[in-house]
């Protein structure tokens, strides 16, 4: 089968950073689906895994990236219960297994959902990783009610125009009924976050606590940080209400001054959507369940897809282009690649 992968971890401008491959088609294990991949999306995690390491590393078996896909089930393992050949599915997958940048991929059925009936493969491929991340961050980590029991409370979403932000704004507005403040630093991204449902927009190029005060918010109940935890942490500590909650998905590169939160008894929590699959947690199947919920919300037009750009076909040159765009930090919505040519 065709695939795109790497043998060395290189800067994206190096043509060997992602290369076209021909590798063996895998065979499903007991809980696996074998999926014919029709469309994929790229995420910052792809660029981070691909980036050069502190010490040079050479992979004897090619490393296949990619953690957002939509396709059709072509075979199932002996213990699969929820899917059959012919089902159209979407999923983010498991970072400990080969990714979706290949014509066929194995994925555990517990972290898979059936595609929205109203959407094509391209639109569906843009949804899984960001939907799972946003859902878990808002409803599992921050403890916000998805039934609207926290209606009217304020949330600041830092980095609102990216893939996760685009879904998080919608979930916070539509399901949780929160007052959503999103950050954006350009006119185009400001327009985008308003279209996603943000009631207010502030600029994350400036300290976000000062930006909030300028629009009349002394503090907010929740903060979801999707951009540069190191840079924003002091301002987040200032902006969070006493007993409020902060969640970030962006790893820190320097020690955080957690003590800034002590007087407020504020909560700080991480979200990493691969945790359940990586550690085979008892509630691993919750990711499949929440993808089904997302598909239903999309079909009922309570959520909208977040594709910013589609590139065809799927190959190494186009994936290098997509990685380069992500690394520029100016991407709005999701970049999707479709078709193997």
Coordinates of C-alpha atoms in Angstrom, one line a residue, residues 2 6 25 70 74-75 115 133 149-150 191 263 282 285 301 315-316:
X2 CA 1.0 3.6 -0.4
X6 CA 10.0 9.2 7.6
X25 CA -0.9 -3.7 4.2
X70 CA -12.0 9.2 7.7
X74 CA -12.7 -3.2 4.8
X75 CA -12.1 -5.9 7.5
X115 CA -19.0 9.4 10.2
X133 CA -9.6 17.2 22.6
X149 CA -26.1 23.7 33.8
X150 CA -23.2 26.2 33.8
X191 CA -13.8 36.8 11.7
X263 CA -4.5 32.0 46.9
X282 CA -11.1 1.3 31.4
X285 CA -14.6 3.4 24.7
X301 CA -26.5 21.2 12.3
X315 CA 1.5 12.4 -0.9
X316 CA 4.7 13.4 0.7

